[in-house]
Tab-separated table of N, CA and C in Angstrom:
chain	number	residue	atom	x	y	z
A	1286	UNK	N	0.849	-1.165	0.000
A	1286	UNK	CA	0.000	0.000	0.000
A	1286	UNK	C	0.898	1.233	0.000
A	1287	UNK	N	0.711	2.115	-0.950
A	1287	UNK	CA	1.521	3.332	-1.033
A	1287	UNK	C	1.129	4.304	0.075
A	1288	UNK	N	2.105	5.069	0.556
A	1288	UNK	CA	1.863	5.996	1.658
A	1288	UNK	C	2.583	7.310	1.411
A	1289	UNK	N	2.253	8.307	2.170
A	1289	UNK	CA	3.028	9.544	2.211
A	1289	UNK	C	3.299	9.851	3.670
A	1290	UNK	N	4.126	10.854	3.890
A	1290	UNK	CA	4.422	11.251	5.268
A	1290	UNK	C	3.161	11.717	5.974
A	1291	UNK	N	2.194	12.266	5.227
A	1291	UNK	CA	0.976	12.779	5.844
A	1291	UNK	C	-0.138	11.728	5.890
A	1292	UNK	N	0.112	10.552	5.322
A	1292	UNK	CA	-0.914	9.526	5.265
A	1292	UNK	C	-0.578	8.390	6.205
A	1293	UNK	N	-1.541	7.987	6.966
A	1293	UNK	CA	-1.413	6.775	7.763
A	1293	UNK	C	-2.815	6.319	8.125
A	1294	UNK	N	-3.044	4.995	8.103
A	1294	UNK	CA	-4.354	4.540	8.539
A	1294	UNK	C	-4.509	4.832	10.023
A	1295	UNK	N	-5.685	5.205	10.405
A	1295	UNK	CA	-5.965	5.499	11.807
A	1295	UNK	C	-7.060	4.563	12.281
A	1296	UNK	N	-7.227	4.477	13.561
A	1296	UNK	CA	-8.286	3.652	14.131
A	1296	UNK	C	-9.241	4.537	14.913
A	1297	UNK	N	-10.531	4.248	14.776
A	1297	UNK	CA	-11.506	4.990	15.571
A	1297	UNK	C	-11.576	4.368	16.964
A	1298	UNK	N	-12.491	4.851	17.778
A	1298	UNK	CA	-12.564	4.383	19.167
A	1298	UNK	C	-12.955	2.912	19.287
A	1299	UNK	N	-13.490	2.329	18.209
A	1299	UNK	CA	-13.873	0.923	18.222
A	1299	UNK	C	-12.799	0.039	17.596
A	1300	UNK	N	-11.662	0.637	17.225
A	1300	UNK	CA	-10.573	-0.128	16.631
A	1300	UNK	C	-10.716	-0.372	15.145
A	1301	UNK	N	-11.717	0.240	14.502
A	1301	UNK	CA	-11.908	0.083	13.067
A	1301	UNK	C	-10.904	0.959	12.315
A	1302	UNK	N	-10.331	0.409	11.244
A	1302	UNK	CA	-9.360	1.151	10.448
A	1302	UNK	C	-10.076	2.136	9.538
A	1303	UNK	N	-9.494	3.328	9.407
A	1303	UNK	CA	-10.066	4.339	8.522
A	1303	UNK	C	-8.939	5.100	7.844
A	1304	UNK	N	-9.261	5.720	6.732
A	1304	UNK	CA	-8.329	6.579	6.011
A	1304	UNK	C	-8.908	7.979	6.031
A	1305	UNK	N	-8.063	8.936	6.355
A	1305	UNK	CA	-8.476	10.335	6.367
A	1305	UNK	C	-7.666	11.070	5.312
A	1306	UNK	N	-8.363	11.726	4.395
A	1306	UNK	CA	-7.704	12.505	3.347
A	1306	UNK	C	-7.740	13.967	3.754
A	1307	UNK	N	-6.563	14.578	3.764
A	1307	UNK	CA	-6.430	15.985	4.144
A	1307	UNK	C	-6.147	16.852	2.920
A	1308	UNK	N	-6.231	18.159	3.113
A	1308	UNK	CA	-5.861	19.085	2.051
A	1308	UNK	C	-4.341	19.100	1.924
A	1309	UNK	N	-3.848	19.844	0.932
A	1309	UNK	CA	-2.414	19.883	0.645
A	1309	UNK	C	-1.583	20.353	1.831
A	1310	UNK	N	-2.127	21.204	2.657
A	1310	UNK	CA	-1.389	21.714	3.814
A	1310	UNK	C	-1.527	20.808	5.031
A	1311	UNK	N	-2.422	19.843	4.961
A	1311	UNK	CA	-2.617	18.918	6.069
A	1311	UNK	C	-3.438	19.482	7.210
A	1312	UNK	N	-4.114	20.602	6.969
A	1312	UNK	CA	-4.861	21.264	8.035
A	1312	UNK	C	-6.341	20.900	8.059
A	1313	UNK	N	-6.899	20.631	6.887
A	1313	UNK	CA	-8.337	20.401	6.784
A	1313	UNK	C	-8.624	18.966	6.373
A	1314	UNK	N	-9.509	18.311	7.103
A	1314	UNK	CA	-9.939	16.968	6.744
A	1314	UNK	C	-10.986	17.081	5.643
A	1315	UNK	N	-10.719	16.445	4.502
A	1315	UNK	CA	-11.645	16.499	3.374
A	1315	UNK	C	-12.584	15.298	3.331
A	1316	UNK	N	-12.077	14.139	3.719
A	1316	UNK	CA	-12.868	12.922	3.596
A	1316	UNK	C	-12.354	11.874	4.575
A	1317	UNK	N	-13.274	11.160	5.183
A	1317	UNK	CA	-12.938	10.071	6.110
A	1317	UNK	C	-13.612	8.812	5.570
A	1318	UNK	N	-12.822	7.758	5.389
A	1318	UNK	CA	-13.328	6.521	4.803
A	1318	UNK	C	-13.023	5.363	5.742
A	1319	UNK	N	-14.028	4.567	6.054
A	1319	UNK	CA	-13.833	3.385	6.894
A	1319	UNK	C	-13.282	2.256	6.031
A	1320	UNK	N	-11.964	2.241	5.867
A	1320	UNK	CA	-11.284	1.232	5.058
A	1320	UNK	C	-9.807	1.253	5.401
A	1321	UNK	N	-9.108	0.206	4.997
A	1321	UNK	CA	-7.666	0.201	5.209
A	1321	UNK	C	-6.918	0.408	3.900
A	1322	UNK	N	-7.662	0.625	2.799
A	1322	UNK	CA	-7.062	0.858	1.491
A	1322	UNK	C	-8.046	1.647	0.630
A	1323	UNK	N	-7.519	2.429	-0.306
A	1323	UNK	CA	-8.384	3.135	-1.253
A	1323	UNK	C	-8.495	2.381	-2.572
A	1324	UNK	N	-7.819	1.242	-2.693
A	1324	UNK	CA	-7.948	0.426	-3.892
A	1324	UNK	C	-9.394	-0.050	-3.999
A	1325	UNK	N	-10.025	0.246	-5.131
A	1325	UNK	CA	-11.411	-0.150	-5.353
A	1325	UNK	C	-12.440	0.701	-4.632
A	1326	UNK	N	-12.017	1.801	-4.042
A	1326	UNK	CA	-12.939	2.659	-3.276
A	1326	UNK	C	-13.965	3.340	-4.181
A	1327	UNK	N	-15.166	3.532	-3.665
A	1327	UNK	CA	-16.217	4.265	-4.371
A	1327	UNK	C	-16.163	5.718	-3.913
A	1328	UNK	N	-15.534	6.560	-4.726
A	1328	UNK	CA	-15.401	7.986	-4.428
A	1328	UNK	C	-16.105	8.816	-5.497
A	1329	UNK	N	-17.130	8.228	-6.115
A	1329	UNK	CA	-17.856	8.904	-7.179
A	1329	UNK	C	-18.427	10.226	-6.676
A	1330	UNK	N	-18.091	11.314	-7.379
A	1330	UNK	CA	-18.606	12.632	-7.050
A	1330	UNK	C	-17.982	13.276	-5.826
A	1331	UNK	N	-16.948	12.673	-5.268
A	1331	UNK	CA	-16.316	13.214	-4.053
A	1331	UNK	C	-15.658	14.564	-4.325
A	1332	UNK	N	-15.753	15.469	-3.360
A	1332	UNK	CA	-15.083	16.766	-3.466
A	1332	UNK	C	-13.720	16.650	-2.794
A	1333	UNK	N	-12.681	16.466	-3.607
A	1333	UNK	CA	-11.317	16.321	-3.117
A	1333	UNK	C	-10.451	17.469	-3.628
A	1334	UNK	N	-11.059	18.641	-3.736
A	1334	UNK	CA	-10.314	19.820	-4.186
A	1334	UNK	C	-9.184	20.103	-3.198
A	1335	UNK	N	-7.987	20.320	-3.732
A	1335	UNK	CA	-6.770	20.584	-2.944
A	1335	UNK	C	-6.335	19.399	-2.081
A	1336	UNK	N	-6.790	18.195	-2.401
A	1336	UNK	CA	-6.439	17.017	-1.596
A	1336	UNK	C	-4.971	16.641	-1.746
A	1337	UNK	N	-4.423	16.086	-0.684
A	1337	UNK	CA	-3.073	15.538	-0.708
A	1337	UNK	C	-3.198	14.031	-0.905
A	1338	UNK	N	-2.970	13.579	-2.142
A	1338	UNK	CA	-3.029	12.156	-2.454
A	1338	UNK	C	-1.677	11.662	-2.965
A	1339	UNK	N	-0.593	12.283	-2.514
A	1339	UNK	CA	0.753	11.920	-2.948
A	1339	UNK	C	1.029	10.462	-2.586
A	1340	UNK	N	1.403	9.680	-3.576
A	1340	UNK	CA	1.754	8.261	-3.459
A	1340	UNK	C	0.611	7.370	-2.996
A	1341	UNK	N	-0.619	7.839	-3.040
A	1341	UNK	CA	-1.753	6.988	-2.679
A	1341	UNK	C	-1.974	5.955	-3.778
A	1342	UNK	N	-2.449	4.796	-3.421
A	1342	UNK	CA	-2.845	3.772	-4.366
A	1342	UNK	C	-4.367	3.798	-4.467
A	1343	UNK	N	-4.868	4.122	-5.665
A	1343	UNK	CA	-6.308	4.179	-5.914
A	1343	UNK	C	-6.665	3.263	-7.090
A	1344	UNK	N	-6.018	2.108	-7.147
A	1344	UNK	CA	-6.271	1.159	-8.229
A	1344	UNK	C	-7.731	0.719	-8.194
A	1345	UNK	N	-8.344	0.665	-9.364
A	1345	UNK	CA	-9.737	0.221	-9.531
A	1345	UNK	C	-10.746	1.124	-8.804
A	1346	UNK	N	-10.330	2.298	-8.361
A	1346	UNK	CA	-11.245	3.202	-7.644
A	1346	UNK	C	-12.237	3.846	-8.611
A	1347	UNK	N	-13.420	4.146	-8.116
A	1347	UNK	CA	-14.455	4.830	-8.889
A	1347	UNK	C	-14.441	6.304	-8.490
A	1348	UNK	N	-13.853	7.125	-9.351
A	1348	UNK	CA	-13.755	8.566	-9.106
A	1348	UNK	C	-14.526	9.345	-10.175
A	1349	UNK	N	-15.560	8.727	-10.731
A	1349	UNK	CA	-16.355	9.417	-11.752
A	1349	UNK	C	-16.919	10.711	-11.187
A	1350	UNK	N	-16.741	11.778	-11.949
A	1350	UNK	CA	-17.263	13.112	-11.615
A	1350	UNK	C	-16.719	13.660	-10.292
A	1351	UNK	N	-15.589	13.144	-9.837
A	1351	UNK	CA	-14.963	13.665	-8.608
A	1351	UNK	C	-14.287	15.001	-8.906
A	1352	UNK	N	-14.241	15.871	-7.910
A	1352	UNK	CA	-13.558	17.155	-8.036
A	1352	UNK	C	-12.162	17.011	-7.440
A	1353	UNK	N	-11.151	16.946	-8.307
A	1353	UNK	CA	-9.757	16.830	-7.890
A	1353	UNK	C	-8.975	18.081	-8.287
A	1354	UNK	N	-9.684	19.208	-8.408
A	1354	UNK	CA	-9.022	20.462	-8.779
A	1354	UNK	C	-7.914	20.781	-7.794
A	1355	UNK	N	-6.762	21.133	-8.331
A	1355	UNK	CA	-5.602	21.567	-7.540
A	1355	UNK	C	-5.124	20.511	-6.543
A	1356	UNK	N	-5.528	19.260	-6.735
A	1356	UNK	CA	-5.077	18.186	-5.843
A	1356	UNK	C	-3.621	17.839	-6.130
A	1357	UNK	N	-2.931	17.359	-5.134
A	1357	UNK	CA	-1.549	16.912	-5.278
A	1357	UNK	C	-1.586	15.406	-5.488
A	1358	UNK	N	-1.426	14.984	-6.742
A	1358	UNK	CA	-1.552	13.576	-7.118
A	1358	UNK	C	-0.206	12.968	-7.495
A	1359	UNK	N	0.886	13.620	-7.124
A	1359	UNK	CA	2.212	13.136	-7.514
A	1359	UNK	C	2.413	11.688	-7.075
A	1360	UNK	N	2.858	10.871	-8.054
A	1360	UNK	CA	3.201	9.464	-7.829
A	1360	UNK	C	2.032	8.601	-7.358
A	1361	UNK	N	0.810	9.101	-7.455
A	1361	UNK	CA	-0.364	8.289	-7.109
A	1361	UNK	C	-0.593	7.249	-8.208
A	1362	UNK	N	-1.222	6.151	-7.866
A	1362	UNK	CA	-1.480	5.070	-8.816
A	1362	UNK	C	-2.984	4.935	-9.042
A	1363	UNK	N	-3.422	5.334	-10.250
A	1363	UNK	CA	-4.828	5.254	-10.642
A	1363	UNK	C	-5.045	4.125	-11.653
A	1364	UNK	N	-4.225	3.081	-11.637
A	1364	UNK	CA	-4.351	1.977	-12.585
A	1364	UNK	C	-5.756	1.384	-12.529
A	1365	UNK	N	-6.357	1.233	-13.702
A	1365	UNK	CA	-7.692	0.639	-13.854
A	1365	UNK	C	-8.793	1.405	-13.122
A	1366	UNK	N	-8.528	2.642	-12.731
A	1366	UNK	CA	-9.546	3.469	-12.061
A	1366	UNK	C	-10.444	4.135	-13.101
A	1367	UNK	N	-11.597	4.586	-12.672
A	1367	UNK	CA	-12.529	5.304	-13.544
A	1367	UNK	C	-12.581	6.762	-13.104
A	1368	UNK	N	-11.962	7.632	-13.917
A	1368	UNK	CA	-11.955	9.069	-13.645
A	1368	UNK	C	-12.785	9.813	-14.693
A	1369	UNK	N	-13.717	9.117	-15.334
A	1369	UNK	CA	-14.514	9.765	-16.368
A	1369	UNK	C	-15.320	10.914	-15.767
A	1370	UNK	N	-15.240	12.064	-16.427
A	1370	UNK	CA	-15.961	13.246	-15.980
A	1370	UNK	C	-15.351	13.944	-14.782
A	1371	UNK	N	-14.212	13.466	-14.293
A	1371	UNK	CA	-13.565	14.083	-13.123
A	1371	UNK	C	-12.888	15.393	-13.521
A	1372	UNK	N	-12.752	16.296	-12.569
A	1372	UNK	CA	-12.096	17.586	-12.794
A	1372	UNK	C	-10.710	17.542	-12.161
A	1373	UNK	N	-9.671	17.522	-13.009
A	1373	UNK	CA	-8.290	17.498	-12.540
A	1373	UNK	C	-7.563	18.794	-12.881
A	1374	UNK	N	-8.304	19.843	-13.203
A	1374	UNK	CA	-7.677	21.114	-13.578
A	1374	UNK	C	-6.808	21.625	-12.433
A	1375	UNK	N	-5.586	22.002	-12.756
A	1375	UNK	CA	-4.671	22.540	-11.766
A	1375	UNK	C	-4.037	21.494	-10.868
A	1376	UNK	N	-4.372	20.221	-11.072
A	1376	UNK	CA	-3.800	19.154	-10.242
A	1376	UNK	C	-2.357	18.877	-10.661
A	1377	UNK	N	-1.532	18.493	-9.709
A	1377	UNK	CA	-0.151	18.104	-9.998
A	1377	UNK	C	-0.146	16.603	-10.241
A	1378	UNK	N	0.056	16.201	-11.510
A	1378	UNK	CA	0.042	14.784	-11.868
A	1378	UNK	C	1.447	14.278	-12.213
A	1379	UNK	N	2.474	14.924	-11.684
A	1379	UNK	CA	3.852	14.520	-11.930
A	1379	UNK	C	4.068	13.079	-11.462
A	1380	UNK	N	4.428	12.212	-12.391
A	1380	UNK	CA	4.718	10.822	-12.056
A	1380	UNK	C	3.510	9.978	-11.709
A	1381	UNK	N	2.306	10.503	-11.938
A	1381	UNK	CA	1.084	9.762	-11.625
A	1381	UNK	C	0.894	8.625	-12.624
A	1382	UNK	N	0.443	7.478	-12.158
A	1382	UNK	CA	0.232	6.306	-13.010
A	1382	UNK	C	-1.232	6.257	-13.428
A	1383	UNK	N	-1.450	6.282	-14.764
A	1383	UNK	CA	-2.800	6.210	-15.324
A	1383	UNK	C	-2.912	4.999	-16.253
A	1384	UNK	N	-2.419	3.840	-15.866
A	1384	UNK	CA	-2.434	2.642	-16.687
A	1384	UNK	C	-3.856	2.089	-16.774
A	1385	UNK	N	-4.398	2.007	-17.993
A	1385	UNK	CA	-5.764	1.522	-18.237
A	1385	UNK	C	-6.821	2.322	-17.481
A	1386	UNK	N	-6.563	3.594	-17.254
A	1386	UNK	CA	-7.499	4.456	-16.530
A	1386	UNK	C	-8.493	5.069	-17.504
A	1387	UNK	N	-9.772	5.078	-17.144
A	1387	UNK	CA	-10.796	5.706	-17.972
A	1387	UNK	C	-10.806	7.202	-17.664
A	1388	UNK	N	-10.369	8.010	-18.645
A	1388	UNK	CA	-10.332	9.465	-18.491
A	1388	UNK	C	-11.320	10.149	-19.432
A	1389	UNK	N	-12.300	9.401	-19.947
A	1389	UNK	CA	-13.270	9.961	-20.890
A	1389	UNK	C	-14.018	11.131	-20.264
A	1390	UNK	N	-13.960	12.271	-20.910
A	1390	UNK	CA	-14.681	13.449	-20.438
A	1390	UNK	C	-14.056	14.134	-19.241
A	1391	UNK	N	-12.896	13.664	-18.799
A	1391	UNK	CA	-12.230	14.286	-17.641
A	1391	UNK	C	-11.589	15.602	-18.062
A	1392	UNK	N	-11.591	16.577	-17.171
A	1392	UNK	CA	-10.905	17.845	-17.402
A	1392	UNK	C	-9.493	17.693	-16.869
A	1393	UNK	N	-8.511	17.731	-17.782
A	1393	UNK	CA	-7.127	17.466	-17.416
A	1393	UNK	C	-6.311	18.742	-17.340
A	1394	UNK	N	-5.280	18.758	-16.478
A	1394	UNK	CA	-4.427	19.945	-16.372
A	1394	UNK	C	-3.638	20.150	-17.657
A	1395	UNK	N	-3.463	21.405	-18.046
A	1395	UNK	CA	-2.731	21.742	-19.265
A	1395	UNK	C	-1.618	22.702	-18.896
A	1396	UNK	N	-0.413	22.419	-19.394
A	1396	UNK	CA	0.708	23.335	-19.172
A	1396	UNK	C	0.891	24.176	-20.419
A	1397	UNK	N	0.918	25.478	-20.256
A	1397	UNK	CA	1.175	26.397	-21.360
A	1397	UNK	C	2.563	26.976	-21.179
A	1398	UNK	N	3.557	26.362	-21.832
A	1398	UNK	CA	4.937	26.836	-21.689
A	1398	UNK	C	5.249	27.947	-22.654
């Protein structure tokens, strides 16, 4: 399971594993998921604007119509994920893996050099 310095599974008061996604600065909690992995997660329509997903593994995840504007997606793995209709404008996708990823209708970041 890929991790970042700001990512670690946590346990609630009942000992259940959860994942908490924070913003890029690590100050704001954007999403809390009762799971020990985001592989195959259903995040359809999730608002993850400015999310820190550096080195996260989101293989087979459903991110259709998710808002990933300005998210930090460096080195994240979206293999076989569905990002159709997702908004990735302004996202940092440096080194991001999009192997067999459905990007139909997705808004992708554009560099104008």
